[in-house]
Tab-separated table of C-alpha atoms in Angstrom:
chain	number	residue	atom	x	y	z
O	413	MET	CA	27.136	158.806	65.300
O	414	LYS	CA	24.762	162.043	64.848
O	415	LYS	CA	22.746	163.026	66.992
O	416	LEU	CA	19.706	162.440	63.733
O	417	ASP	CA	20.124	159.595	63.569
O	418	LEU	CA	19.436	159.171	67.094
O	419	THR	CA	14.784	160.282	66.444
O	420	GLY	CA	15.355	158.873	63.125
O	421	LYS	CA	15.026	161.974	61.708
O	422	ASP	CA	17.699	160.723	59.867
O	423	THR	CA	17.757	157.968	56.766
O	424	ALA	CA	21.651	158.543	55.073
O	425	ASN	CA	22.557	155.068	56.417
O	426	ILE	CA	19.251	153.455	56.171
O	427	ILE	CA	19.164	150.996	53.344
O	428	PHE	CA	15.893	150.274	52.316
O	429	GLN	CA	15.291	146.247	50.694
O	430	SER	CA	12.666	145.397	48.870
O	431	ASN	CA	10.258	144.255	50.549
O	432	GLY	CA	9.863	147.691	52.666
O	433	VAL	CA	11.762	146.117	55.839
O	434	ALA	CA	15.182	148.825	56.585
O	435	ILE	CA	17.731	148.371	58.895
O	436	HIS	CA	21.027	150.171	59.307
O	437	SER	CA	23.209	149.779	56.809
O	438	ASP	CA	26.275	148.535	59.079
O	439	VAL	CA	23.719	146.068	60.237
O	440	ILE	CA	23.020	144.236	57.005
O	441	GLU	CA	26.343	142.146	56.940
O	442	PRO	CA	25.661	141.089	60.198
O	443	TYR	CA	21.491	140.437	60.099
O	444	ASN	CA	22.564	138.522	56.987
O	445	ALA	CA	24.928	135.971	58.681
O	446	LEU	CA	22.142	135.685	61.317
O	447	GLN	CA	20.102	134.483	58.348
O	448	THR	CA	21.644	132.340	56.972
O	449	ALA	CA	23.093	130.508	60.701
O	450	ALA	CA	19.330	130.237	61.372
O	451	PHE	CA	18.136	129.228	57.475
O	452	ASP	CA	21.096	125.902	58.204
O	453	ALA	CA	19.103	125.078	61.295
O	454	GLY	CA	15.590	125.252	60.039
O	455	PHE	CA	14.391	128.237	60.579
O	456	ASP	CA	13.736	130.737	57.635
O	457	MET	CA	14.007	134.198	60.249
O	458	GLN	CA	11.974	137.281	58.963
O	459	ILE	CA	12.508	141.304	59.877
O	460	ALA	CA	8.531	142.564	60.931
O	461	SER	CA	9.069	145.563	61.715
O	462	GLY	CA	12.963	147.394	61.109
O	463	PHE	CA	13.700	151.560	60.602
O	464	ARG	CA	11.073	153.197	62.005
O	465	ASP	CA	11.169	157.112	61.411
O	466	PHE	CA	10.157	160.287	63.296
O	467	GLU	CA	6.896	160.640	61.946
O	468	ARG	CA	5.612	157.139	61.976
O	469	GLN	CA	6.930	156.492	65.303
O	470	LEU	CA	4.227	160.607	66.268
O	471	LYS	CA	1.798	159.093	64.414
O	472	ILE	CA	1.695	155.771	66.172
O	473	TRP	CA	2.095	157.614	69.535
O	474	ASN	CA	-0.874	160.701	68.402
O	475	GLY	CA	-3.088	157.355	67.314
O	476	LYS	CA	-2.962	155.583	70.399
O	477	TYR	CA	-3.713	159.218	72.110
O	478	LEU	CA	-5.701	159.706	70.782
O	479	GLY	CA	-7.534	157.321	70.969
O	480	MET	CA	-8.026	156.394	67.055
O	481	ILE	CA	-5.282	153.294	67.744
O	482	PRO	CA	-6.232	150.423	70.486
O	483	ILE	CA	-4.674	150.177	74.031
O	484	PHE	CA	-3.703	147.172	74.924
O	485	ASP	CA	-3.413	145.867	78.970
O	486	ASP	CA	-0.794	143.266	79.707
O	487	ASN	CA	-3.958	140.911	79.077
O	488	GLN	CA	-4.559	141.867	76.028
O	489	ILE	CA	-7.442	143.618	77.210
O	490	GLN	CA	-8.045	146.889	74.990
O	491	LEU	CA	-8.725	149.799	77.582
O	492	ASP	CA	-10.921	152.607	77.035
O	493	VAL	CA	-8.504	155.557	76.705
O	494	ASP	CA	-11.309	157.892	77.940
O	495	THR	CA	-11.922	157.097	81.649
O	496	LEU	CA	-7.581	156.872	82.205
O	497	GLU	CA	-5.680	160.193	83.519
O	498	PRO	CA	-3.352	161.543	80.870
O	499	PHE	CA	-0.175	160.364	82.818
O	500	GLU	CA	-1.825	156.661	83.261
O	501	ARG	CA	-2.383	157.049	79.554
O	502	ILE	CA	1.082	157.810	78.996
O	503	LYS	CA	2.202	155.028	81.019
O	504	ALA	CA	-0.438	152.801	79.556
O	505	ILE	CA	0.777	153.798	75.953
O	506	LEU	CA	4.563	153.554	76.728
O	507	ARG	CA	3.765	149.415	78.026
O	508	PHE	CA	4.281	147.874	74.159
O	509	SER	CA	5.255	151.536	72.123
O	510	ALA	CA	8.096	153.849	72.767
O	511	LEU	CA	8.082	157.237	72.661
O	512	HIS	CA	8.761	158.700	69.711
O	513	SER	CA	12.155	160.347	69.140
O	514	ALA	CA	13.226	157.695	71.249
O	515	SER	CA	12.113	154.580	69.795
O	516	ARG	CA	15.063	151.834	69.425
O	517	HIS	CA	13.925	151.228	65.835
O	518	HIS	CA	14.707	155.079	64.704
O	519	TRP	CA	18.164	153.896	65.043
O	520	GLY	CA	17.377	150.932	62.571
O	521	THR	CA	19.854	148.290	64.868
O	522	ASP	CA	16.828	146.483	66.703
O	523	PHE	CA	14.073	145.506	64.870
O	524	ASP	CA	11.416	142.613	65.782
O	525	TYR	CA	11.667	139.135	63.651
O	526	TYR	CA	9.270	135.830	63.271
O	527	ASP	CA	9.863	132.719	62.084
O	528	LYS	CA	8.157	132.686	57.902
O	529	SER	CA	7.957	128.772	57.620
O	530	THR	CA	6.053	128.755	60.607
O	531	PHE	CA	4.024	131.539	60.543
O	532	ASP	CA	0.045	131.370	59.892
O	533	GLN	CA	-1.619	133.693	57.537
O	534	THR	CA	-5.051	133.050	58.902
O	535	LEU	CA	-4.100	134.537	62.179
O	536	GLY	CA	-1.730	137.408	61.633
O	537	LEU	CA	1.194	138.089	62.928
O	538	LYS	CA	0.463	140.045	66.647
O	539	LEU	CA	3.799	140.226	68.164
O	540	VAL	CA	2.714	138.528	71.857
O	541	SER	CA	4.378	136.224	74.370
O	542	SER	CA	2.735	133.495	73.682
O	543	GLU	CA	4.019	133.258	69.996
O	544	TYR	CA	7.626	132.819	71.273
O	545	GLN	CA	6.826	130.664	74.103
O	546	GLY	CA	5.156	127.086	74.755
O	547	ASP	CA	3.767	125.589	71.821
O	548	GLY	CA	4.022	129.054	70.235
O	549	PRO	CA	4.632	129.049	66.634
O	550	PHE	CA	8.108	131.218	66.845
O	551	ALA	CA	9.217	129.312	69.843
O	552	ASN	CA	11.704	127.366	68.704
O	553	LEU	CA	13.488	129.540	66.420
O	554	HIS	CA	13.492	131.933	69.944
O	555	GLN	CA	15.390	129.453	72.002
O	556	TRP	CA	17.671	128.677	68.840
O	557	LEU	CA	18.554	132.637	68.636
O	558	LEU	CA	18.320	132.810	72.572
O	559	ASN	CA	21.614	130.460	72.027
O	560	ASN	CA	23.002	131.425	69.140
O	561	ALA	CA	22.647	135.520	68.418
O	562	GLU	CA	25.027	136.129	70.875
O	563	ASN	CA	27.914	135.095	68.399
O	564	PHE	CA	26.407	137.556	65.265
O	565	GLY	CA	26.769	140.151	67.914
O	566	PHE	CA	23.167	140.294	68.595
O	567	HIS	CA	20.835	140.717	71.730
O	568	PHE	CA	17.301	141.231	73.769
O	569	PRO	CA	16.781	144.136	75.112
O	570	TYR	CA	13.284	143.543	76.551
O	571	LEU	CA	13.681	139.989	77.095
O	572	ASN	CA	12.632	140.596	80.535
O	573	HIS	CA	10.144	142.192	82.022
O	574	ASN	CA	11.520	145.636	84.176
O	575	GLY	CA	8.955	147.205	85.582
O	576	GLY	CA	8.544	149.765	82.274
O	577	ILE	CA	8.268	148.120	79.284
O	578	ALA	CA	6.151	144.787	78.828
O	579	GLU	CA	8.373	142.109	77.451
O	580	GLU	CA	9.254	141.731	73.976
O	581	PRO	CA	10.781	138.365	73.029
O	582	TRP	CA	10.553	139.314	69.187
O	583	HIS	CA	12.705	141.942	69.832
O	584	MET	CA	16.243	141.953	69.017
O	585	SER	CA	18.629	144.402	68.840
O	586	TYR	CA	22.735	144.882	67.580
O	587	HIS	CA	24.408	145.451	70.417
O	588	PRO	CA	27.567	146.688	68.478
O	589	LEU	CA	26.112	149.722	67.406
O	590	SER	CA	22.838	150.067	69.483
O	591	SER	CA	24.991	149.788	72.168
O	592	GLY	CA	27.302	153.620	70.709
O	593	TYR	CA	23.208	155.118	70.951
O	594	LEU	CA	22.297	154.038	74.173
O	595	GLU	CA	25.104	155.991	75.359
O	596	LEU	CA	24.255	158.700	73.423
O	597	LEU	CA	20.919	159.018	74.934
O	598	GLU	CA	21.643	158.639	77.969
O	599	SER	CA	24.664	161.404	78.165
O	600	GLU	CA	22.070	163.873	76.365
O	601	PRO	CA	19.129	163.677	77.107
O	602	LYS	CA	17.769	167.001	76.186
O	603	ILE	CA	18.232	166.520	72.442
O	604	LEU	CA	14.858	164.306	73.640
O	605	PHE	CA	13.989	167.028	75.167
O	606	ASP	CA	14.233	169.616	73.164
O	607	LEU	CA	11.878	167.649	69.935
O	608	ILE	CA	9.116	166.532	72.303
O	609	ILE	CA	9.331	170.939	72.921
O	610	ASN	CA	9.186	171.369	68.830
O	611	GLU	CA	6.891	169.672	68.127
O	612	ASP	CA	3.499	168.384	67.710
O	613	ILE	CA	3.215	165.663	70.191
O	614	ALA	CA	-0.170	164.149	71.918
O	615	GLY	CA	0.226	164.581	76.160
O	616	LYS	CA	3.542	167.038	75.163
O	617	THR	CA	3.024	169.021	78.922
O	618	THR	CA	2.186	166.489	80.165
O	619	ILE	CA	5.037	163.917	78.527
O	620	LEU	CA	7.873	167.118	79.892
O	621	ARG	CA	6.452	166.995	83.304
O	622	ASN	CA	7.523	163.911	83.338
O	623	PHE	CA	10.013	163.694	81.274
O	624	GLU	CA	12.765	162.367	83.934
O	625	HIS	CA	10.595	159.152	85.698
O	626	ILE	CA	9.896	158.464	81.210
O	627	LEU	CA	13.842	158.463	80.161
O	628	ASP	CA	14.368	156.364	83.660
O	629	TYR	CA	11.784	154.219	83.602
O	630	TYR	CA	10.678	153.146	79.423
O	631	ILE	CA	13.760	154.547	77.982
O	632	LEU	CA	17.074	153.513	79.529
O	633	ASN	CA	15.677	150.969	81.728
O	634	VAL	CA	16.391	148.034	79.565
O	635	ASN	CA	18.660	144.590	79.302
O	636	ARG	CA	22.222	145.302	78.829
O	637	VAL	CA	24.635	143.174	77.148
O	638	GLU	CA	27.931	143.985	79.750
């Protein structure tokens, strides 16, 4: 496990599929097994977003911080970034988007899923909780995964809202591998700190000034598998 794997700057272990989705090479076999089991249960589980490299996550971050990509609150109401102080703006972004260099999508172990068999193309995929709960189009698959995903090594790091990142029932992780990356991140946070210093990141001064809070509250604060 290399430090560059942690930050999305190395794709040596990432396998890119024909549909453009990419995951870690060690996740392909267990994912295929989970997908097959889901299919046998009547679902067409597909990955909406898998591996994202550092540059992609950086574009998302800078776009949101600078107001080129909309930011929404917990009620899906768009925020006016120009009215937010720098740290408030950063916290608003972190509710739904990870800090570049600290996204679990960098590891190739995590992905956002949906049920293609119940996906309505006219509505599009929003990746909001209502799609995965109650009578949402992906609620049945989500419930099946809650009961079965652990048998294949997968879990939900953002299943419950812990006060930092919002609840994300669509986000799954291959625990046998992602746990190692999380441990590396916890033991060597300087990897992230130094990377932020050396990159062209919007809000850099405020991020560095509040780095410990961001690390504890928005990066390491996830549901863990005991």
